[in-house]
Coordinates of C-alpha atoms in Angstrom, one line a residue:
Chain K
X22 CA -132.7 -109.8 37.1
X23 CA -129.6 -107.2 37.5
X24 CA -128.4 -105.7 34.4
X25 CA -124.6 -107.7 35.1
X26 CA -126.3 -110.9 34.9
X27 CA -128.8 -110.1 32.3
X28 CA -125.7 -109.2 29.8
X29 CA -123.7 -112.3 31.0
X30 CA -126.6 -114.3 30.4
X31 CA -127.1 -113.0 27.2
X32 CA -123.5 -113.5 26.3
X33 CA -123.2 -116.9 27.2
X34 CA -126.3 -117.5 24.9
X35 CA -124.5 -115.8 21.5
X36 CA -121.6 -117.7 22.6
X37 CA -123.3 -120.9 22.7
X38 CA -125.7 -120.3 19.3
X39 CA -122.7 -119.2 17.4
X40 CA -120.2 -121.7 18.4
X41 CA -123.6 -124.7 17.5
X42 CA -123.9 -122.6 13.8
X43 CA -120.1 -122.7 13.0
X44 CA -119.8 -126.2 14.2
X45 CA -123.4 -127.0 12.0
X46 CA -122.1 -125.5 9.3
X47 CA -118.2 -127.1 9.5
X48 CA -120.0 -130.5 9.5
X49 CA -122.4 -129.3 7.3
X50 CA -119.8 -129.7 4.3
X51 CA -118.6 -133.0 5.6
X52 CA -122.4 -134.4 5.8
X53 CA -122.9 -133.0 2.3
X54 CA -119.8 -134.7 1.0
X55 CA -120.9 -138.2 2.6
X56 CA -124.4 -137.7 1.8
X57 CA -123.5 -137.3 -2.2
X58 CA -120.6 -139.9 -2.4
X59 CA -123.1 -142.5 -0.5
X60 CA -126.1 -141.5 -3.4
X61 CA -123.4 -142.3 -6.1
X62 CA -122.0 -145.0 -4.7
X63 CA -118.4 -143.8 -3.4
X64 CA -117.3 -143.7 0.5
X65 CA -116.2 -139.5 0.6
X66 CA -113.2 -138.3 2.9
X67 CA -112.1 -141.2 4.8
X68 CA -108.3 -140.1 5.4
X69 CA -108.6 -137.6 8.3
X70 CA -109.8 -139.0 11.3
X71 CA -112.1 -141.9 11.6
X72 CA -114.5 -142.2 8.6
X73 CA -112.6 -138.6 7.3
X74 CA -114.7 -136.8 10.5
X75 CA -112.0 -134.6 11.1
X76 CA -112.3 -133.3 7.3
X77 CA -113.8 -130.2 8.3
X78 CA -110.7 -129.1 10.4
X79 CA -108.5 -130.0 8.3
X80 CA -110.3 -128.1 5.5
X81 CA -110.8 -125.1 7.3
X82 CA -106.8 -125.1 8.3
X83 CA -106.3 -125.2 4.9
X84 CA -108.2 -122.0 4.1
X85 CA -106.8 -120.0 6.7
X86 CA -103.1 -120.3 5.9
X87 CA -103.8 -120.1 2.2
X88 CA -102.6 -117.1 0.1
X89 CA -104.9 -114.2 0.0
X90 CA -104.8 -112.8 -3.8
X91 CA -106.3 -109.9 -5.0
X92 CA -106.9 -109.5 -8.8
X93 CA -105.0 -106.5 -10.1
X94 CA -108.5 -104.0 -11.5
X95 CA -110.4 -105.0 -8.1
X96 CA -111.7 -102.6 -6.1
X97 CA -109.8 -103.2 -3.3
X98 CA -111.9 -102.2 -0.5
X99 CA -115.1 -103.4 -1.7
X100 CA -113.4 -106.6 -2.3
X101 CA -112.2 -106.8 1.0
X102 CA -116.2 -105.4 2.6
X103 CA -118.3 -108.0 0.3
X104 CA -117.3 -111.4 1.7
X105 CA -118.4 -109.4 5.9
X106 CA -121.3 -108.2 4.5
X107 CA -122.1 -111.6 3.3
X108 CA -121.7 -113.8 6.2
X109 CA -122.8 -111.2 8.8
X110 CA -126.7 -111.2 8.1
X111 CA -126.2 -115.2 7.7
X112 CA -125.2 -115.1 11.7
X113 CA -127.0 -112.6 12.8
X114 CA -130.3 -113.9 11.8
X115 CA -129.9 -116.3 14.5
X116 CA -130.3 -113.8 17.1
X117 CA -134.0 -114.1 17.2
X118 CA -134.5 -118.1 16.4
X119 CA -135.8 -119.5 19.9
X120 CA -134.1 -122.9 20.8
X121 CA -135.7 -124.0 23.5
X122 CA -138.5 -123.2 25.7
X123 CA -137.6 -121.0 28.7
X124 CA -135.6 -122.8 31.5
X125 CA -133.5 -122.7 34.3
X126 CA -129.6 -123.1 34.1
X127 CA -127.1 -122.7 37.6
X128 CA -130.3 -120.6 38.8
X129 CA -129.7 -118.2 36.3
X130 CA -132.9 -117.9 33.7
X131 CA -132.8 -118.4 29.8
X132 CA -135.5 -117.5 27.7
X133 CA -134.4 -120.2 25.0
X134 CA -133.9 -117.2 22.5
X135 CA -131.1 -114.6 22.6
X136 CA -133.5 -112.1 22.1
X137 CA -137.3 -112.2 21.6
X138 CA -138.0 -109.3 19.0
X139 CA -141.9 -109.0 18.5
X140 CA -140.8 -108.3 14.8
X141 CA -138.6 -111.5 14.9
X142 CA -139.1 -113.0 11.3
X143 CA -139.2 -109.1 9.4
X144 CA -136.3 -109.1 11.4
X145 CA -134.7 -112.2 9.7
X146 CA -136.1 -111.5 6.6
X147 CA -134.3 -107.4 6.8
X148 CA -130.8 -108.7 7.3
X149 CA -131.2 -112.1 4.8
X150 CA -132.0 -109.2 2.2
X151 CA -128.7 -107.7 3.3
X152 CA -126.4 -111.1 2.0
X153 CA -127.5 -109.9 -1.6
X154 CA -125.4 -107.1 -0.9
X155 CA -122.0 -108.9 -0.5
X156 CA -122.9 -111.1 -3.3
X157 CA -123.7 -108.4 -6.1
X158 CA -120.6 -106.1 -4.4
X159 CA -118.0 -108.8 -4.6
X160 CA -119.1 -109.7 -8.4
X161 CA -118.4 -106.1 -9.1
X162 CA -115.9 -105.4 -7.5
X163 CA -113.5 -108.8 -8.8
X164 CA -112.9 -106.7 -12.1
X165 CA -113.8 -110.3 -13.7
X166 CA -116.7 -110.9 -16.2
X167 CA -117.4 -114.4 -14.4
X168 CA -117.9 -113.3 -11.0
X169 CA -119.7 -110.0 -12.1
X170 CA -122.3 -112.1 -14.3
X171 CA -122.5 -114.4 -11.1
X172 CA -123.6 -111.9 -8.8
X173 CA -125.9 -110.1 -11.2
X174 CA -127.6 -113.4 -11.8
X175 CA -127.5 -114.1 -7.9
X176 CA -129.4 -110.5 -7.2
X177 CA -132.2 -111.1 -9.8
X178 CA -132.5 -114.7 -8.0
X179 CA -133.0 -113.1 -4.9
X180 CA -135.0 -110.4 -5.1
X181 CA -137.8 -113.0 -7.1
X182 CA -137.8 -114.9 -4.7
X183 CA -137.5 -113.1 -1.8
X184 CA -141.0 -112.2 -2.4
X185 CA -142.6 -115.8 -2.6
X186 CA -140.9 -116.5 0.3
X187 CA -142.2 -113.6 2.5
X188 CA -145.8 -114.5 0.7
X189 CA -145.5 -118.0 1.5
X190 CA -145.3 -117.4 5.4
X191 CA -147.8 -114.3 5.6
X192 CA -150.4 -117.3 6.0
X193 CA -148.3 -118.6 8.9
X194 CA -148.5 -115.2 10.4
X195 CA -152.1 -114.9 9.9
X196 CA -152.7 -118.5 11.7
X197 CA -150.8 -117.4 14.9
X198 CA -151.2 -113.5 14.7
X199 CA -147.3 -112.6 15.6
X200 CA -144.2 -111.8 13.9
X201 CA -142.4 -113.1 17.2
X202 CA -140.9 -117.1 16.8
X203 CA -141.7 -117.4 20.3
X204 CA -145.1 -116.9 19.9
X205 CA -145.4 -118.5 16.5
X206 CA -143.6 -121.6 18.0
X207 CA -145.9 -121.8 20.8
X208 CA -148.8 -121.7 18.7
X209 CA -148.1 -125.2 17.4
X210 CA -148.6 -126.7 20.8
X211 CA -151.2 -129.5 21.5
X212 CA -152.3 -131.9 19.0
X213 CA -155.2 -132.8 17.0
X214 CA -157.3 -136.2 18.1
X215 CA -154.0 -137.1 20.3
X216 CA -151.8 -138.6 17.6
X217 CA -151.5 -135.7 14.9
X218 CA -149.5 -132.9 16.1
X219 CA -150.4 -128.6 15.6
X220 CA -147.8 -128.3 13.4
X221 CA -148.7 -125.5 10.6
X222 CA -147.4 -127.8 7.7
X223 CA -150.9 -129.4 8.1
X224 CA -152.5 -126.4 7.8
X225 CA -150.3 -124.3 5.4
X226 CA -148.9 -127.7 3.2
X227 CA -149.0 -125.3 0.5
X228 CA -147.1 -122.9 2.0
X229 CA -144.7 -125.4 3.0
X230 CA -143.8 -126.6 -0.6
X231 CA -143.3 -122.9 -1.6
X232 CA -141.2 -122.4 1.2
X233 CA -138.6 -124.7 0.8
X234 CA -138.9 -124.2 -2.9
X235 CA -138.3 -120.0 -2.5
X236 CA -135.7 -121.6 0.4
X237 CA -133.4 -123.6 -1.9
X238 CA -133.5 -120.6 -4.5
X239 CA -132.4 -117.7 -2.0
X240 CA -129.8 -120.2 -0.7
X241 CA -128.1 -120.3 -4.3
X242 CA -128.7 -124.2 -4.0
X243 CA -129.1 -126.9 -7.1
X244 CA -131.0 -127.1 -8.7
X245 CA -131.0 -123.2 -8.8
X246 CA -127.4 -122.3 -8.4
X247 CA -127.5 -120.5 -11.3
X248 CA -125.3 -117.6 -9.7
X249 CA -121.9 -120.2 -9.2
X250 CA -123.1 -122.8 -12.5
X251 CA -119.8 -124.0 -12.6
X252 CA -120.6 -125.4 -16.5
X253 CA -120.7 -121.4 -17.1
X254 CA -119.7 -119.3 -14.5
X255 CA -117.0 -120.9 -13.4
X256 CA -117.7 -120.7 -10.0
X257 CA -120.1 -117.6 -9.9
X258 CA -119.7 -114.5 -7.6
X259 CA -116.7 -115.5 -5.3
X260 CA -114.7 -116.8 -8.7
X261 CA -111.7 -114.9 -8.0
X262 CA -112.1 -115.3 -3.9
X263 CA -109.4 -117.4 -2.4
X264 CA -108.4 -118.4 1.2
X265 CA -109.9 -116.9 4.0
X266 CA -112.2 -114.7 2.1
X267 CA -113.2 -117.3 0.0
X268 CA -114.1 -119.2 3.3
X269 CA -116.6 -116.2 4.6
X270 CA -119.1 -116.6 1.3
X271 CA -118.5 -120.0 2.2
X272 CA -119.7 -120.0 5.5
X273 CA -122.2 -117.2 4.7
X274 CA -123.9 -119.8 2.4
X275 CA -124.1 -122.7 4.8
X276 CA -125.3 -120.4 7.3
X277 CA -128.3 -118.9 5.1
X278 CA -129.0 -122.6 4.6
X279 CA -129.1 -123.4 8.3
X280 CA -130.9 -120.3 9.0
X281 CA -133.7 -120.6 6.6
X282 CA -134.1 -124.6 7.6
X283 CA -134.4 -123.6 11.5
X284 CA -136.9 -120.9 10.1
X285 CA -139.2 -123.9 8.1
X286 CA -138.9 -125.7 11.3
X287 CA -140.2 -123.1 13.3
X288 CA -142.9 -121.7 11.2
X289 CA -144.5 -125.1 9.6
X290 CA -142.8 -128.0 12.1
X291 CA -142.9 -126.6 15.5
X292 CA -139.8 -125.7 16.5
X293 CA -138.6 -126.8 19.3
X294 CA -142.1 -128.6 20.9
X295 CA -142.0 -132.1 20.6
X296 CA -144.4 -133.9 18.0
X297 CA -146.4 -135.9 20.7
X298 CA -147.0 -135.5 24.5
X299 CA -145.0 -138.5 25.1
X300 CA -141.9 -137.4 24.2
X301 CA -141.9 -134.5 25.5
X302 CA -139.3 -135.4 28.1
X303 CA -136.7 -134.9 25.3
X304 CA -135.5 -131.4 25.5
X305 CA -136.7 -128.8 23.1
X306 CA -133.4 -127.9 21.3
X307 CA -132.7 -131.3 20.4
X308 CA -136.5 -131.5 18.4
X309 CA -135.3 -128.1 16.8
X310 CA -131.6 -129.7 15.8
X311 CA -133.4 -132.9 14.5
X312 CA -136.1 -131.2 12.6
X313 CA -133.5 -128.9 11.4
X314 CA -131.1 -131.6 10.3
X315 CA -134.2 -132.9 8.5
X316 CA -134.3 -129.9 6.1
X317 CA -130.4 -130.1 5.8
X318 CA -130.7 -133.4 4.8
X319 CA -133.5 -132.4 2.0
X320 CA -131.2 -130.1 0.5
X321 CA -128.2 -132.4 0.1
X322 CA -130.9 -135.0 -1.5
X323 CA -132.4 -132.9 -3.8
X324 CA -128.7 -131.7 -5.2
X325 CA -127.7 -134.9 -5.5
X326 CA -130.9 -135.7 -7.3
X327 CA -132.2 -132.8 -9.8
X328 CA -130.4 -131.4 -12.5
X329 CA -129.7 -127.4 -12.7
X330 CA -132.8 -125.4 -14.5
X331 CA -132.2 -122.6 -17.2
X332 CA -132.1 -119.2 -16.3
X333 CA -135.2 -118.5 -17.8
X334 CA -137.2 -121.2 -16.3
X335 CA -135.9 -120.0 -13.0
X336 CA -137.1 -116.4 -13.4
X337 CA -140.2 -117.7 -15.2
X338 CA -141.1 -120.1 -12.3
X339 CA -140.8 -117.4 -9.6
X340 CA -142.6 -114.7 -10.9
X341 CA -145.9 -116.9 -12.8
X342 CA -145.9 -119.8 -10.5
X343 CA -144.8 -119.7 -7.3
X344 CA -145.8 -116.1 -6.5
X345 CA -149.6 -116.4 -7.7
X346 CA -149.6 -119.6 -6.1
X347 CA -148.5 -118.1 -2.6
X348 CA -151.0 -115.3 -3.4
X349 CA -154.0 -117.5 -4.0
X350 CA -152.7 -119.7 -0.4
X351 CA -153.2 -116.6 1.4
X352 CA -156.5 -115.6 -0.3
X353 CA -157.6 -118.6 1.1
X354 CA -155.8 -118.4 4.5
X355 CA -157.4 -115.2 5.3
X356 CA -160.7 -116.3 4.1
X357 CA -160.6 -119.7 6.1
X358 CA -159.3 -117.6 9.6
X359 CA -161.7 -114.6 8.8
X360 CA -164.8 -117.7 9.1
X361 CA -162.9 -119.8 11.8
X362 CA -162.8 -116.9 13.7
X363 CA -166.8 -115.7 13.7
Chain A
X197 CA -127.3 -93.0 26.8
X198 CA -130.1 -92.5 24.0
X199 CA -129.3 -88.8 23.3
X200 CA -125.6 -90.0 22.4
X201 CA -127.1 -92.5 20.3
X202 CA -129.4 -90.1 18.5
X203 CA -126.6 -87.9 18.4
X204 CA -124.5 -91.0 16.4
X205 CA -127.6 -92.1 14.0
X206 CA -128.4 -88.6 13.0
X207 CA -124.8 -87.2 12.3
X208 CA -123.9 -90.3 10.5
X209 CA -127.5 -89.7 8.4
X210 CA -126.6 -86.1 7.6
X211 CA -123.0 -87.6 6.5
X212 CA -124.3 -90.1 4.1
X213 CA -126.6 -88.0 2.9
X214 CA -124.1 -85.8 1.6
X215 CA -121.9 -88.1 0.3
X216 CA -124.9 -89.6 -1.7
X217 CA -125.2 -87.1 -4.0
X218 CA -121.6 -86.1 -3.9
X219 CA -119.4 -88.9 -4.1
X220 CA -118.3 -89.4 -8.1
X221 CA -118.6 -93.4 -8.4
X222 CA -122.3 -94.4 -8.9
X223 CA -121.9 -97.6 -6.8
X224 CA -120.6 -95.8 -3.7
X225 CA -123.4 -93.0 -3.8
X226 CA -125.9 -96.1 -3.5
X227 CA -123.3 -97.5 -0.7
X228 CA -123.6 -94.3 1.4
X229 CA -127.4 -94.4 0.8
X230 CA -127.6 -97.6 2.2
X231 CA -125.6 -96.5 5.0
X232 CA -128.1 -93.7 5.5
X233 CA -131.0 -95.7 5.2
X234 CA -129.6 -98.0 8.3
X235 CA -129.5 -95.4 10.5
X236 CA -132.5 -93.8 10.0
X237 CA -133.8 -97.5 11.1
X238 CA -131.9 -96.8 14.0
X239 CA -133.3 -93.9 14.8
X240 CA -137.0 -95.3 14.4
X241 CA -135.9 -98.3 17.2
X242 CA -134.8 -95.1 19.5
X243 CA -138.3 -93.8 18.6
X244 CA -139.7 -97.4 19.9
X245 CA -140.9 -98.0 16.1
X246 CA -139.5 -101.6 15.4
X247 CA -141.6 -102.3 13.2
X248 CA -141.5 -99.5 11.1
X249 CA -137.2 -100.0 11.3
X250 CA -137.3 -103.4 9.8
X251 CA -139.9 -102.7 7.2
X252 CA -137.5 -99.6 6.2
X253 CA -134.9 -102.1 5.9
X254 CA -136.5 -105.0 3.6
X255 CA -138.6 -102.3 1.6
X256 CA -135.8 -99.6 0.7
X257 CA -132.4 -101.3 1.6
X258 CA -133.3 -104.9 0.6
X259 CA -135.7 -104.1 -2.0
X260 CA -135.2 -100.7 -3.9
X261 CA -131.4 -100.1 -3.5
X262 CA -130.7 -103.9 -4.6
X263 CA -133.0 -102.7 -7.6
X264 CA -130.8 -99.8 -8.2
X265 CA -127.4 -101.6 -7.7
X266 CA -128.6 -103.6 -10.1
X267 CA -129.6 -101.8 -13.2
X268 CA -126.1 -99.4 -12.5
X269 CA -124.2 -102.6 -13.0
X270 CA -126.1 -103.5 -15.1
X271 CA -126.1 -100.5 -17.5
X272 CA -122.5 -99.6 -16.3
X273 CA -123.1 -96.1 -15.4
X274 CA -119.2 -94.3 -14.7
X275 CA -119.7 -91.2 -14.8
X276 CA -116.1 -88.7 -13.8
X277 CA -117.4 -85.8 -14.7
X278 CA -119.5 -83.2 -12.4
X279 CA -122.4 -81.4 -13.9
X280 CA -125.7 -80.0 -12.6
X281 CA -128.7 -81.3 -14.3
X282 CA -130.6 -78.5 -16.2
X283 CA -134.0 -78.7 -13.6
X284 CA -131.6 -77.2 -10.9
X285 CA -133.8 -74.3 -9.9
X286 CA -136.6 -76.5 -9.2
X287 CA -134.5 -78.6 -6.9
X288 CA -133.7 -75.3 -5.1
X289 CA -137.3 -74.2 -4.8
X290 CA -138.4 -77.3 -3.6
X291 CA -135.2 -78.0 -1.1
X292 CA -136.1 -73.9 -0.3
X293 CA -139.4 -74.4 0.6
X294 CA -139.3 -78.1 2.5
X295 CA -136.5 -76.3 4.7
X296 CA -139.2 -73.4 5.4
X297 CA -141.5 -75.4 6.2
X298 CA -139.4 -77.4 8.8
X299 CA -138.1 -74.1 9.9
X300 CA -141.6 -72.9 10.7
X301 CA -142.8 -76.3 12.2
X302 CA -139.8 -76.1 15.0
X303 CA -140.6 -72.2 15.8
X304 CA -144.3 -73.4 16.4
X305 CA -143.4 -75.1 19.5
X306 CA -145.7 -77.8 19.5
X307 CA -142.4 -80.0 18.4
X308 CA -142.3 -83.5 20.7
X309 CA -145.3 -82.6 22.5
X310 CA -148.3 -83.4 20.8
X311 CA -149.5 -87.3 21.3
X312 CA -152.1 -88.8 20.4
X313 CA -154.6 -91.5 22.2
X314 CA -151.8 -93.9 21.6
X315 CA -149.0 -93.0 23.9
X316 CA -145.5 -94.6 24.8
X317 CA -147.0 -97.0 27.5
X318 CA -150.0 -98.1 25.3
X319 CA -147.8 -98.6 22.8
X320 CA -145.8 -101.0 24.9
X321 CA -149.0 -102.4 25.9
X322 CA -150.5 -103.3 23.0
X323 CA -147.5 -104.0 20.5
X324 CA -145.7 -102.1 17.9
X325 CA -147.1 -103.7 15.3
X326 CA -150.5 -104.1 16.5
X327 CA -150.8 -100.4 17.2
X328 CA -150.0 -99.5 13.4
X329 CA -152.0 -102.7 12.2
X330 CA -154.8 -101.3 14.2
X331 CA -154.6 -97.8 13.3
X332 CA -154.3 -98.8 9.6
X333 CA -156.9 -101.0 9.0
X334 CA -160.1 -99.2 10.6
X335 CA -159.3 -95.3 10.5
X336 CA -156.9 -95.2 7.5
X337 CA -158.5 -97.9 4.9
X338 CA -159.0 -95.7 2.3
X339 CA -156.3 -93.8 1.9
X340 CA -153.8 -97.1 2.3
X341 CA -156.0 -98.4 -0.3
X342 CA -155.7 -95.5 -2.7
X343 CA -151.6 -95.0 -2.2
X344 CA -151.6 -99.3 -3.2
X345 CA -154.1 -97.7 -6.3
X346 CA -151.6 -95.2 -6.9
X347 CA -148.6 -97.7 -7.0
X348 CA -150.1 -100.0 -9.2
X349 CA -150.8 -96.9 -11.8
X350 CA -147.1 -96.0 -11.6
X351 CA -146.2 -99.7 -12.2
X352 CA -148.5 -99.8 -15.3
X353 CA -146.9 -96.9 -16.6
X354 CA -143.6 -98.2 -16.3
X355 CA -144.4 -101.4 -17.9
X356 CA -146.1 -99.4 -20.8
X357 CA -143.0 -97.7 -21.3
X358 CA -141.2 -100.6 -21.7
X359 CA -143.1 -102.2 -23.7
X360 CA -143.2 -99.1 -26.2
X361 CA -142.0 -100.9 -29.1
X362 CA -144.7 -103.8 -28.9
X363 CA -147.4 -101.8 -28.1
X364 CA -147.3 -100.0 -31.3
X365 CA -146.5 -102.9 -33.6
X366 CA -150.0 -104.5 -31.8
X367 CA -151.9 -101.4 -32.5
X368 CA -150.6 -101.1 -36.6
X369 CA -151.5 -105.0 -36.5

């Protein structure tokens, strides 16, 4: 292919990926607002458009022709940085998640991924690392107790559990022997006996659970949003954020949530292949979106259903359960693919 | 095209450098280092080492630095004032010598031309990662093994040192 084509391709693909994630996440909020008022009995935004489905828009109207304020004491310029450096790692991540499989559009070819790195994941797990940066910065820089307590409490959060995460997929990696999704999604082809399919949840359940678990925690979601407890912190980092910038960490923390579910998806449920032979006349992204949605859905349920832990039981947990747990998972990973393999 | 991109990375490395240990505010010398440590990932992608670009981004910008952001907010550090630290001459030996040294190695002349069995293409061939997995694993066990040995020793200290205080009350007990 000629480079002109190659780029245009390539821009219609970030393009399309984007405009999906800001759409996802816009209707993310209303789906989380539904979701909640339906689990405690209420009906959620109904005013705006039928059943309140315009909400979003209206919401994010709102924001954008709100007053920006800066608190007098703030560091002005690291006030205005921390917000971009927050939501840019949350979108860029998405430059290695593969969609689809490769196909064929106006005779021009996709790969169903913007761009396969063959270090895709330590790609997405350098620039998630990077969101910490905006939170801790903006806490700082606010010149308010509330939001600098917040974004302390939000680094410590991170960095514990940063490293279950990465342990908890090391026996993912060891199962299809690449760091690229592509190839990691392609692994899970196939099925066992006909019915069950490759998925690597079966294999790596374990895994799985520490996962989502390490998933929810980076995220800054119940029941570990200690860094924005709103009982104590007001509303954490971003406390004296308002309008558009207030909107960025917003978005940044919808898309780390929609970026680490289409991660789960891919590593433990396949990605985009279909779960049985049969349907595989359904196209790939749409097995990605719903497996995706899935996830999204398990977050909203577990807010709406778990109270917020203590600080302590939060660092506690990370560092004496989940970690030696993910350890001990890939002890026996390795050992298990070290015999399946002679 | 790639020479004016090594020409960006490295001057904007050399910058940041500077302004690491020259800027006054504690959190923007950490800023600049992070700055610095990106580029230097940049310049290992140039040098077709993705793998080693990304693992210099989660271990030193998303690991350490957060780490060092961290316990300055955390202990507050504002310093205004300039001063050398006392061990000065030994940072000048040691900044005198590594300069020599690098000095010396680009005089030699064997700079950029000495490659190994595993070239560019078989690089390519094989995989980035592979290669270094490869390489790491069956020739260089023993010393990865003894640098993880040495690590954990420096992490024992640290927690010894912390731990000062309760340490001695368990020994009187």
């Amino acid at each position: 292919m000629e480079i002109g084509s190659m780029v245009a391709v390539t821009l219609v693909q970030i393009a399309v990926v984007m405009g999906v994630v800001l759409l996802t996440v816009a209707y993310m909020t209303y789906a989380e607002r539904k979701v909640l008022s339906f689990m405690q009995d209420r009906l959620g935004p109904m005013e705006v458009g039928p059943w309140g489905l315009l909400q979003p828009i209206a919401d994010g109207l709102k924001l954008f022709f709100k007053e920006d304020i800066i608190p007098s004491g703030a560091n002005k310029i690291i006030f205005a940085v921390a917000p971009i450096i927050c939501l840019v790692p949350a979108l860029i991540g998405f430059a290695v998640i593969p969609y689809n499989g490769s196909f064929t559009l106006f005779g021009l070819e996709g790969g169903g991924v913007i761009s396969d790195l063959n270090v895709g994941l330590l790609y997405i797990f350098a620039v998630a690392g990077m969101g910490a940066y905006g939170v801790i910065l903006g806490g700082w820089a606010s010149n308010s107790k509330y939001a600098f307590l917040g974004g302390l409490r939000s680094a410590a959060q991170i960095i514990s559990y940063e490293l279950a995460m990465g342990f908890s997929i090391v026996g993912v990696l060891l199962l299809s022997g690449s760091l690229s999704l592509v190839t990691v999604t392609e692994a899970q082809a196939g099925t066992w006996f006909g019915f069950i399919p490759q998925w690597n949840i079966f294999l790596q359940p374990v895994a799985f659970v520490a996962y989502v678990i390490a998933a929810v925690a980076e995220t800054n979601r119940l029941p570990f949003d200690m860094p924005e407890a709103e009982s104590e912190l007001v509303a954490g980092f971003f406390t004296e954020y308002s309008g558009m910038r207030f909107s960025l960490f917003f978005l940044a923390e919808y898309g780390n949530m929609i970026l680490v579910s289409c991660l789960a998806s891919i590593l433990f449920l396949g990605g985009y292949k279909a779960p049985l032979p049969i349907l595989e006349f359904i196209p790939g992204f749409v097995w990605l979106a719903l497996k995706t949605w899935a996830l999204l859905f398990f977050f909203i349920w577990i807010r709406g259903t778990y109270p917020r832990v203590r600080f302590d039981q939060l660092m506690k947990f990370g560092w004496k359960v989940l970690i030696p747990v993910t350890l001990a998972n890939l002890l026996v990973t390795a050992l298990g693919v070290y015999i399946y393999n002679n | 095209m790639i020479e004016a991109l090594f020409i960006y990375l490295a001057t904007v490395c050399v910058i940041c450098a500077v302004l690491t240990v020259s800027l006054r505010q504690p959190v923007y010398n950490v800023l600049a280092l992070l700055t610095m440590f990106f580029h230097v990932a940049g310049l290992y992608v140039l040098l077709n080492a993705e793998f080693l670009a990304v693992v210099q981004i989660i271990v030193y910008a998303g690991a350490i630095l957060v780490l060092y952001l961290f316990v300055l907010m955390l202990l507050n550090v504002r310093t205004q004032s300039r001063h050398l630290h006392r061990q000065w001459p030994f940072a000048v030996l040691i900044l005198g010598s590594v300069t020599a040294m690098l000095v010396g190695a680009l005089q030699d002349g064997t700079w950029g031309v000495a490659s190994g069995e595993y070239t560019a293409a078989a690089i390519q061939e094989i995989g980035n990662t592979q290669a270094i997995g490869l390489r790491l694993y069956t020739d260089y066990l023993l010393p990865f093994e003894v640098a993880s040995l040495v690590l954990l020793v420096a992490m024992i200290g640290a927690i010894v040192l912390t731990k000062k205080g309760l340490i001695d009350d368990h020994i009187k007990e």
